[in-house]
Coordinates of C-alpha atoms in Angstrom, one line a residue:
M1 CA 49.6 47.7 30.2
Y2 CA 47.8 44.6 31.3
L3 CA 45.0 42.6 29.8
A4 CA 42.2 42.1 32.3
I5 CA 39.6 39.4 31.6
D6 CA 36.5 38.8 33.8
I7 CA 34.7 35.6 32.9
G8 CA 31.1 35.3 34.1
G9 CA 28.4 32.8 33.5
T10 CA 26.8 34.8 30.7
A11 CA 29.4 37.3 29.5
V12 CA 33.1 38.0 29.4
K13 CA 34.4 41.5 30.1
M14 CA 37.9 42.6 29.3
G15 CA 39.9 45.7 29.4
L16 CA 43.4 47.3 29.1
V17 CA 44.4 48.3 32.6
D18 CA 47.5 50.2 33.8
R19 CA 49.5 49.7 37.0
Q20 CA 47.3 52.2 38.8
G21 CA 44.2 50.2 38.1
I22 CA 42.8 52.6 35.5
I23 CA 40.9 50.9 32.6
H24 CA 41.8 52.5 29.3
A25 CA 39.7 50.4 26.9
R26 CA 36.9 47.8 27.2
H27 CA 35.2 45.0 25.4
E28 CA 32.3 42.6 26.3
A29 CA 30.9 39.6 24.7
S30 CA 28.3 36.8 25.4
V31 CA 29.7 33.4 26.4
C32 CA 26.3 31.7 26.2
F33 CA 25.2 32.8 22.7
D34 CA 24.8 29.2 21.6
Q35 CA 23.7 27.7 25.0
Y36 CA 27.4 26.9 25.8
Q37 CA 27.9 24.6 22.9
T38 CA 31.0 26.6 22.2
P39 CA 33.2 26.2 25.4
I40 CA 33.5 29.4 27.4
L41 CA 37.3 29.4 27.2
D42 CA 37.2 29.2 23.4
T43 CA 35.0 32.3 23.3
V44 CA 37.2 34.1 25.7
I45 CA 40.4 33.5 23.7
R46 CA 38.7 34.4 20.4
E47 CA 37.3 37.7 21.9
A48 CA 40.6 38.6 23.6
K49 CA 42.5 38.1 20.3
A50 CA 40.1 40.4 18.5
F51 CA 40.2 43.0 21.3
L52 CA 44.0 43.2 21.4
A53 CA 44.1 43.4 17.6
R54 CA 41.5 46.2 17.6
E55 CA 43.4 48.1 20.2
N56 CA 46.8 47.3 18.6
T57 CA 48.4 47.2 22.1
A58 CA 51.0 44.9 23.5
V59 CA 50.5 43.7 27.1
Q60 CA 53.1 42.5 29.6
A61 CA 50.8 40.1 31.4
I62 CA 47.2 38.9 31.7
G63 CA 45.0 38.8 34.8
V64 CA 41.9 36.7 34.7
S65 CA 38.9 36.8 37.1
A66 CA 36.8 33.7 36.6
T67 CA 33.5 32.4 38.0
G68 CA 33.7 29.1 39.7
Q69 CA 36.2 27.4 42.0
V70 CA 39.6 28.3 40.5
D71 CA 42.9 26.7 41.4
D72 CA 44.9 29.9 41.3
R73 CA 48.2 28.1 41.3
A74 CA 47.5 26.1 38.1
G75 CA 44.9 28.5 36.6
I76 CA 42.3 25.8 36.2
V77 CA 38.6 25.8 36.9
I78 CA 38.2 22.9 39.3
G79 CA 34.6 23.3 40.3
T80 CA 31.3 24.8 39.2
N81 CA 28.6 22.6 40.9
G82 CA 27.8 21.5 37.3
K83 CA 26.1 24.8 36.6
I84 CA 27.9 25.7 33.3
P85 CA 28.4 23.2 30.5
H86 CA 31.9 22.7 29.0
Y87 CA 33.5 25.0 31.6
E88 CA 34.8 22.9 34.5
G89 CA 38.3 21.8 33.8
S90 CA 39.1 24.9 31.7
R91 CA 42.8 25.4 31.7
I92 CA 42.7 29.2 31.5
K93 CA 46.3 30.0 32.4
E94 CA 47.7 27.6 29.9
A95 CA 45.4 28.7 27.1
C96 CA 46.2 32.4 27.6
E97 CA 49.9 31.9 27.8
D98 CA 50.0 29.6 24.8
T99 CA 48.0 32.1 22.8
F100 CA 49.5 35.4 23.8
R101 CA 53.0 34.4 24.9
V102 CA 52.9 36.5 28.1
P103 CA 52.4 35.4 31.8
A104 CA 48.8 34.8 32.8
F105 CA 47.4 34.6 36.3
V106 CA 43.9 33.4 37.2
L107 CA 41.7 33.6 40.3
N108 CA 38.1 33.3 41.3
D109 CA 35.9 36.3 40.5
A110 CA 34.8 37.1 44.0
N111 CA 38.4 36.9 45.3
A112 CA 39.4 39.2 42.5
A113 CA 36.7 41.7 43.4
A114 CA 37.9 41.8 47.0
L115 CA 41.5 42.4 45.8
G116 CA 40.3 45.1 43.5
E117 CA 38.4 46.9 46.3
C118 CA 41.5 46.8 48.5
F119 CA 43.7 48.1 45.6
I120 CA 41.8 51.2 44.6
G121 CA 38.3 50.8 46.0
R122 CA 36.5 51.2 49.3
G123 CA 39.0 48.9 51.0
R124 CA 42.1 50.9 50.0
G125 CA 44.4 51.5 53.0
Y126 CA 43.0 48.5 55.0
E127 CA 44.9 45.3 55.4
H128 CA 42.2 43.0 56.9
V129 CA 39.0 43.0 54.8
L130 CA 36.1 40.7 54.2
M131 CA 34.1 41.2 51.0
I132 CA 30.7 39.6 50.6
T133 CA 28.7 40.0 47.4
L134 CA 24.9 39.6 47.5
G135 CA 23.5 38.4 44.2
T136 CA 21.8 35.3 42.8
G137 CA 24.5 33.5 44.8
I138 CA 26.9 34.7 47.5
G139 CA 30.5 35.5 46.5
G140 CA 33.3 36.4 48.9
G141 CA 36.9 37.2 49.3
I142 CA 39.3 37.5 52.2
V143 CA 42.2 39.9 52.4
L144 CA 44.5 39.4 55.4
G145 CA 47.6 41.4 56.1
G146 CA 47.1 43.1 52.7
R147 CA 47.3 39.8 50.8
L148 CA 44.5 37.7 49.4
F149 CA 43.9 34.5 51.4
G150 CA 43.3 31.6 49.0
G151 CA 43.9 28.5 51.1
V152 CA 45.7 25.5 49.8
R153 CA 44.4 25.7 46.2
G154 CA 43.2 29.2 46.0
I155 CA 39.6 28.4 46.5
A156 CA 39.1 29.8 50.0
G157 CA 36.4 32.4 50.5
E158 CA 33.4 30.4 49.5
M159 CA 31.3 32.5 51.8
G160 CA 28.0 31.1 50.5
H161 CA 28.6 27.6 51.5
F162 CA 29.2 27.4 55.2
T163 CA 26.2 26.0 57.2
L164 CA 24.0 28.6 58.7
Y165 CA 21.2 26.2 59.6
Q166 CA 22.1 22.6 60.3
D167 CA 18.7 21.2 59.1
G168 CA 18.1 24.0 56.6
I169 CA 16.8 24.1 53.1
P170 CA 18.7 22.2 50.3
C171 CA 21.4 24.2 48.5
A172 CA 22.4 23.8 44.8
C173 CA 25.8 22.7 46.1
G174 CA 24.3 19.5 47.5
K175 CA 24.4 20.6 51.2
R176 CA 21.6 21.9 53.4
G177 CA 21.3 25.2 55.2
C178 CA 24.0 27.0 53.4
F179 CA 24.4 30.8 54.0
E180 CA 23.8 31.4 50.3
S181 CA 20.3 29.8 50.6
Y182 CA 19.3 32.4 53.1
A183 CA 21.4 35.5 52.2
A184 CA 21.4 35.7 48.4
T185 CA 18.9 37.9 46.6
T186 CA 17.2 34.7 45.4
A187 CA 16.5 34.0 49.1
L188 CA 14.9 37.5 49.4
V189 CA 12.6 36.8 46.5
R190 CA 11.7 33.4 47.9
L191 CA 10.7 35.0 51.2
A192 CA 8.7 37.7 49.5
K193 CA 6.8 35.1 47.4
E194 CA 6.1 33.0 50.5
A195 CA 4.8 36.0 52.4
T196 CA 2.5 37.3 49.6
G197 CA 1.6 34.3 47.5
E198 CA 2.7 36.3 44.5
T199 CA 4.8 34.7 41.8
E200 CA 6.0 37.7 39.8
L201 CA 8.4 39.3 42.2
N202 CA 12.0 40.4 41.9
G203 CA 14.4 42.5 44.0
R204 CA 13.5 45.7 42.3
I205 CA 9.8 45.3 43.1
I206 CA 10.5 44.3 46.7
F207 CA 12.7 47.3 47.4
Q208 CA 10.3 49.7 45.7
R209 CA 7.3 48.4 47.7
A210 CA 9.4 48.6 50.9
A211 CA 10.4 52.2 50.1
D212 CA 6.6 52.9 49.7
G213 CA 6.0 51.6 53.2
D214 CA 4.6 48.2 52.4
A215 CA 4.6 46.5 55.8
V216 CA 4.9 42.9 54.4
M217 CA 8.0 43.8 52.3
L218 CA 9.6 45.6 55.2
Q219 CA 9.2 42.5 57.3
V220 CA 10.6 40.3 54.6
L221 CA 13.6 42.6 54.3
E222 CA 14.0 42.5 58.1
H223 CA 14.0 38.7 58.1
W224 CA 16.5 38.5 55.2
M225 CA 18.9 41.0 56.9
E226 CA 18.8 39.0 60.1
D227 CA 20.1 35.9 58.3
I228 CA 22.8 38.0 56.5
A229 CA 23.9 39.6 59.8
G230 CA 24.0 36.2 61.4
G231 CA 26.3 34.7 58.9
V232 CA 28.5 37.8 58.6
S233 CA 28.9 38.1 62.4
G234 CA 30.3 34.5 62.4
L235 CA 32.8 35.4 59.8
I236 CA 33.9 38.5 61.7
H237 CA 34.5 36.4 64.8
I238 CA 36.8 34.1 62.8
F239 CA 38.8 36.7 60.8
N240 CA 38.6 39.9 63.0
P241 CA 38.6 42.3 60.0
Q242 CA 38.9 46.0 59.9
M243 CA 36.2 46.3 57.3
V244 CA 33.4 44.2 55.8
L245 CA 32.5 45.2 52.3
I246 CA 29.1 44.4 50.9
G247 CA 28.9 44.1 47.1
G248 CA 26.2 43.4 44.6
G249 CA 23.5 45.6 43.1
V250 CA 21.4 45.6 46.2
S251 CA 24.2 47.3 48.2
S252 CA 23.1 50.6 46.5
Q253 CA 20.1 50.5 48.9
E254 CA 21.6 52.6 51.7
E255 CA 18.5 53.3 53.7
L256 CA 16.7 50.0 53.2
L257 CA 19.7 47.7 53.3
M258 CA 23.1 49.1 54.2
K259 CA 22.1 51.3 57.1
P260 CA 20.0 48.7 59.0
L261 CA 22.3 45.8 58.0
R262 CA 25.3 47.7 59.4
K263 CA 23.5 48.2 62.7
K264 CA 22.5 44.5 62.8
I265 CA 26.0 43.3 62.1
L266 CA 27.7 45.5 64.6
S267 CA 25.2 44.6 67.3
A268 CA 25.5 40.8 66.6
V269 CA 29.3 40.6 67.2
M270 CA 31.1 40.6 70.5
P271 CA 32.0 44.1 71.6
R272 CA 35.7 43.9 71.1
F273 CA 35.2 42.7 67.5
A274 CA 32.9 45.7 66.8
E275 CA 35.5 48.3 67.9
G276 CA 36.6 50.2 64.9
L277 CA 34.9 47.8 62.5
L278 CA 33.5 49.3 59.3
V279 CA 30.7 47.9 57.3
E280 CA 30.6 49.6 53.9
R281 CA 29.3 49.3 50.4
A282 CA 31.8 48.2 47.8
A283 CA 32.8 51.0 45.4
L284 CA 34.0 49.5 42.1
G285 CA 30.9 47.7 40.9
N286 CA 31.4 45.6 37.8
D287 CA 35.0 46.7 37.4
A288 CA 36.2 45.2 40.6
G289 CA 37.0 41.8 39.1
M290 CA 39.1 43.2 36.3
I291 CA 41.0 45.5 38.5
G292 CA 41.6 42.8 41.1
A293 CA 42.8 40.4 38.4
V294 CA 45.4 42.8 37.3
K295 CA 46.5 43.5 40.9
F296 CA 46.8 39.7 41.4
A297 CA 49.0 39.5 38.2
M298 CA 51.2 42.4 39.4
D299 CA 51.6 40.8 42.8
K300 CA 52.5 37.4 41.4
M301 CA 55.0 38.9 39.0
E302 CA 56.7 40.8 41.8
E303 CA 57.0 37.6 43.8
T304 CA 59.2 36.1 41.0
L305 CA 61.6 39.0 40.8

């Protein structure tokens, strides 16, 4: 059995996961209960100790999926754009191994989600997969030849921060015109507010009004999807995947999002890149990170044999 830990900006989820990716027990706790005065890593270790004590189960290794830029060789959070206090610099691998005396392996949460989907999710059976998660930001992961592509330090796959518009709007990362600024759900809400002058809008309201035939909201969604498709088509031309997976809660909107977005993406790429290309909704939801973290741990342990 493996201990899977998924560290987010507001909560940590953990579970006991077997080699087939099945989750046998779960636990969740807030990491911002005191506005991050307690460092996230301290909370994670405390909650993991309590969870394992409660389950009375020994684990052979730990897989950790963590928000932020994660050096997956050293298991250290090396970047967060300053968004989470007392988190950047967290030595997750070291803390887990010192505490639990088993090997620990750490990677970025979006990369973990991509790996999880390719292990037992929608990407199972495919060796070349791009995953893009549409949320308050943009997450992403790249699987090539059946292996996660991490780059020099394990931080490849920052899908949200390539430049979509050279003179575009400012991004929280300090650049301008980032894909995230146009393709995240926060961008959808911004477009809807600009189009209506309303201030109390969210994704649920936007999709509900669009489903009811609201012409303004339908046009807002069209504009938003054009930007998503523009960015995704560029990634397809670089990586030539078999499949593009779209994650995030909005991916459940098959008729209003997935169906038209699929069409836009396939028509935006050069014909040979579109041949056999699948654009699908991710299947594992909030479990993808935990399952991918365990898959990462298993792969790393096999490499050392």
